[in-house]
């Protein structure tokens, strides 16, 4: 199929233990998108499960890094280097504790915002000028609650409905990102 025009990175942690954890909403979006496209993101490449696909006249490499969240930058850097992609060619999908559960926010660039996966990507590629789609997972119930336990924990029954809807919307946003201008996608999904 040739080299991709864009790289879409879905953040999460590999393994059954983490499948429905808050930190794995990126992987959930990847699975939702793959189901809607009738593809499988399952080729092991760049320390990731990957799939090359087309949206219209553009090619996209979809990756789910298998390096664990805090080392995601290694996989992203390897894929970018191999295909000579720039940060502006990358979209990263991740969870965000600073957004209410189920809220979606798309930005053209930004800081890590305390997210270790994003921080590692920024450090490894030497730039924060990549797009990101963040899905709110809410804050822990009180200040003394360990944030690591929170992000690795499962959603409550009431939050599952919000997250399932957010995952569907995020997959639709990624699909739209592949076909439309990023500003247009931001205007539609940042409501």
Short mmCIF file of C-alpha atoms in Angstrom, two decimals:
data_model
loop_
_atom_site.label_atom_id
_atom_site.label_comp_id
_atom_site.label_asym_id
_atom_site.label_seq_id
_atom_site.Cartn_x
_atom_site.Cartn_y
_atom_site.Cartn_z
CA UNK A 1 0.00 0.00 0.00
CA UNK A 2 3.02 2.31 0.40
CA UNK A 3 4.01 4.74 3.10
CA UNK A 4 1.32 6.33 5.29
CA UNK A 5 0.53 10.04 5.17
CA UNK A 6 -0.42 10.09 8.85
CA UNK A 7 0.15 8.15 12.05
CA UNK A 8 -2.68 7.57 14.51
CA UNK A 9 -1.57 6.39 17.94
CA UNK A 10 -3.98 4.81 20.43
CA UNK A 11 -2.55 4.77 23.95
CA UNK A 12 -3.14 2.01 26.48
CA UNK A 13 -1.49 -0.87 28.27
CA UNK A 14 -1.26 -4.38 26.78
CA UNK A 15 -2.70 -7.40 28.56
CA UNK A 16 -6.05 -8.67 29.83
CA UNK A 17 -5.52 -7.04 33.25
CA UNK A 18 -5.87 -3.58 31.71
CA UNK A 19 -8.51 -4.17 29.02
CA UNK A 20 -11.32 -2.00 30.44
CA UNK A 21 -9.23 0.23 32.69
CA UNK A 22 -9.49 4.02 32.51
CA UNK A 23 -5.97 4.24 31.05
CA UNK A 24 -7.03 2.04 28.12
CA UNK A 25 -9.68 4.22 26.51
CA UNK A 26 -7.23 4.81 23.63
CA UNK A 27 -7.16 1.08 22.92
CA UNK A 28 -10.97 0.98 23.21
CA UNK A 29 -11.21 3.67 20.52
CA UNK A 30 -8.82 1.67 18.30
CA UNK A 31 -10.99 -1.44 18.66
CA UNK A 32 -14.18 0.52 17.95
CA UNK A 33 -12.63 2.11 14.86
CA UNK A 34 -11.28 -1.23 13.62
CA UNK A 35 -14.72 -2.85 14.05
CA UNK A 36 -16.40 -0.03 12.11
CA UNK A 37 -13.85 -0.35 9.28
CA UNK A 38 -13.86 -4.16 9.25
CA UNK A 39 -10.12 -4.34 9.89
CA UNK A 40 -7.84 -5.79 12.56
CA UNK A 41 -5.04 -3.83 14.20
CA UNK A 42 -2.89 -6.87 14.85
CA UNK A 43 0.39 -6.74 12.90
CA UNK A 44 3.36 -6.56 15.27
CA UNK A 45 5.55 -3.67 14.10
CA UNK A 46 7.29 -0.71 15.77
CA UNK A 47 6.72 -2.35 19.19
CA UNK A 48 3.00 -1.97 18.45
CA UNK A 49 0.02 -3.74 17.07
CA UNK A 50 -0.51 -1.96 13.77
CA UNK A 51 -2.52 -1.74 10.58
CA UNK A 52 -2.10 0.35 7.45
CA UNK A 53 -5.40 1.53 5.99
CA UNK A 54 -6.85 4.04 3.55
CA UNK A 55 -9.40 6.75 4.12
CA UNK A 56 -10.24 8.30 0.78
CA UNK A 57 -6.96 9.11 -0.97
CA UNK A 58 -4.84 9.15 2.22
CA UNK A 59 -3.04 6.30 3.97
CA UNK A 60 -2.88 5.99 7.74
CA UNK A 61 -0.82 3.82 10.03
CA UNK A 62 -2.85 2.90 13.12
CA UNK A 63 -0.79 1.73 16.11
CA UNK A 64 -1.48 0.45 19.61
CA UNK A 65 1.94 0.59 21.35
CA UNK A 66 2.71 -2.56 23.33
CA UNK A 67 5.44 -0.88 25.39
CA UNK A 68 3.11 0.06 28.26
CA UNK A 69 1.80 3.58 28.62
CA UNK A 70 4.86 5.26 30.13
CA UNK A 71 7.13 4.13 27.27
CA UNK A 72 4.77 4.88 24.36
CA UNK A 73 7.20 7.38 22.85
CA UNK A 74 9.57 4.62 21.75
CA UNK A 75 6.94 3.06 19.47
CA UNK A 76 5.84 6.45 18.12
CA UNK A 77 9.43 7.54 17.42
CA UNK A 78 10.21 4.27 15.59
CA UNK A 79 7.14 4.55 13.33
CA UNK A 80 7.75 8.24 12.64
CA UNK A 81 11.42 7.66 11.84
CA UNK A 82 10.76 4.70 9.55
CA UNK A 83 8.17 6.61 7.49
CA UNK A 84 9.84 10.04 7.86
CA UNK A 85 6.72 11.56 9.41
CA UNK A 86 6.67 14.92 11.19
CA UNK A 87 4.88 15.68 14.49
CA UNK A 88 2.16 17.49 12.50
CA UNK A 89 1.39 14.12 10.86
CA UNK A 90 0.54 12.45 14.19
CA UNK A 91 -2.71 12.15 16.15
CA UNK A 92 -2.58 10.57 19.63
CA UNK A 93 -5.69 9.28 21.41
CA UNK A 94 -5.44 9.09 25.21
CA UNK A 95 -7.32 9.31 28.49
CA UNK A 96 -7.41 12.54 30.53
CA UNK A 97 -8.14 12.88 34.26
CA UNK A 98 -8.69 16.65 33.90
CA UNK A 99 -11.76 16.19 31.71
CA UNK A 100 -15.12 15.00 33.05
CA UNK A 101 -15.89 11.36 32.34
CA UNK A 102 -16.94 10.94 28.71
CA UNK A 103 -15.95 14.44 27.54
CA UNK A 104 -13.87 14.58 24.33
CA UNK A 105 -11.33 17.30 23.57
CA UNK A 106 -9.25 17.61 20.38
CA UNK A 107 -6.25 19.93 20.16
CA UNK A 108 -3.61 20.62 17.51
CA UNK A 109 -0.79 20.55 20.08
CA UNK A 110 -0.15 21.04 23.77
CA UNK A 111 1.65 19.88 26.86
CA UNK A 112 1.55 16.44 28.43
CA UNK A 113 -0.84 17.74 31.09
CA UNK A 114 0.52 15.26 33.63
CA UNK A 115 -0.09 12.26 31.34
CA UNK A 116 2.99 10.01 31.38
CA UNK A 117 2.30 8.47 27.97
CA UNK A 118 2.06 11.89 26.31
CA UNK A 119 5.12 13.06 28.25
CA UNK A 120 7.15 10.13 26.93
CA UNK A 121 6.04 10.80 23.36
CA UNK A 122 6.97 14.49 23.68
CA UNK A 123 10.36 13.57 25.13
CA UNK A 124 11.14 10.83 22.56
CA UNK A 125 10.09 12.76 19.43
CA UNK A 126 11.36 16.09 20.75
CA UNK A 127 8.14 17.99 20.08
CA UNK A 128 4.68 18.67 21.48
CA UNK A 129 3.38 19.82 18.07
CA UNK A 130 1.19 16.78 17.40
CA UNK A 131 -2.60 16.58 17.52
CA UNK A 132 -4.27 14.79 20.37
CA UNK A 133 -7.74 13.55 21.09
CA UNK A 134 -8.31 13.20 24.81
CA UNK A 135 -11.17 11.36 26.47
CA UNK A 136 -12.17 12.36 29.98
CA UNK A 137 -11.98 9.73 32.68
CA UNK A 138 -12.69 12.11 35.57
CA UNK A 139 -10.73 12.66 38.75
CA UNK A 140 -10.33 10.30 41.69
CA UNK A 141 -13.07 10.70 44.34
CA UNK A 142 -10.76 12.45 46.82
CA UNK A 143 -7.27 14.01 46.94
CA UNK A 144 -5.71 11.15 48.91
CA UNK A 145 -6.70 8.63 46.24
CA UNK A 146 -3.62 7.39 44.34
CA UNK A 147 -3.91 8.58 40.73
CA UNK A 148 -2.10 5.43 39.51
CA UNK A 149 -4.79 3.26 41.13
CA UNK A 150 -7.44 5.50 39.56
CA UNK A 151 -6.17 5.28 35.95
CA UNK A 152 -5.53 1.53 36.23
CA UNK A 153 -8.93 0.92 37.81
CA UNK A 154 -12.18 0.01 36.09
CA UNK A 155 -15.08 2.32 35.33
CA UNK A 156 -18.13 2.33 37.58
CA UNK A 157 -21.37 1.02 36.06
CA UNK A 158 -22.69 4.56 35.55
CA UNK A 159 -19.42 5.72 33.96
CA UNK A 160 -19.33 2.72 31.58
CA UNK A 161 -22.28 4.15 29.63
CA UNK A 162 -20.59 7.55 29.34
CA UNK A 163 -17.30 5.96 28.25
CA UNK A 164 -18.94 3.64 25.71
CA UNK A 165 -20.60 6.67 24.10
CA UNK A 166 -17.35 8.68 24.24
CA UNK A 167 -15.45 5.80 22.61
CA UNK A 168 -18.00 5.71 19.77
CA UNK A 169 -17.75 9.49 19.31
CA UNK A 170 -13.95 9.40 19.46
CA UNK A 171 -13.80 6.64 16.81
CA UNK A 172 -16.10 8.76 14.62
CA UNK A 173 -13.83 11.78 15.23
CA UNK A 174 -10.75 9.78 14.17
CA UNK A 175 -12.59 8.66 11.04
CA UNK A 176 -13.55 12.29 10.31
CA UNK A 177 -9.96 13.42 11.01
CA UNK A 178 -8.87 11.08 8.24
CA UNK A 179 -11.19 12.81 5.76
CA UNK A 180 -11.52 16.43 6.93
CA UNK A 181 -9.47 19.37 8.09
CA UNK A 182 -8.51 19.19 11.79
CA UNK A 183 -10.16 22.55 12.53
CA UNK A 184 -13.43 21.22 11.15
CA UNK A 185 -13.17 18.09 13.32
CA UNK A 186 -12.34 20.19 16.40
CA UNK A 187 -15.38 22.42 15.79
CA UNK A 188 -17.64 19.40 15.52
CA UNK A 189 -16.39 17.32 18.46
CA UNK A 190 -15.21 19.89 21.01
CA UNK A 191 -18.80 20.91 21.81
#
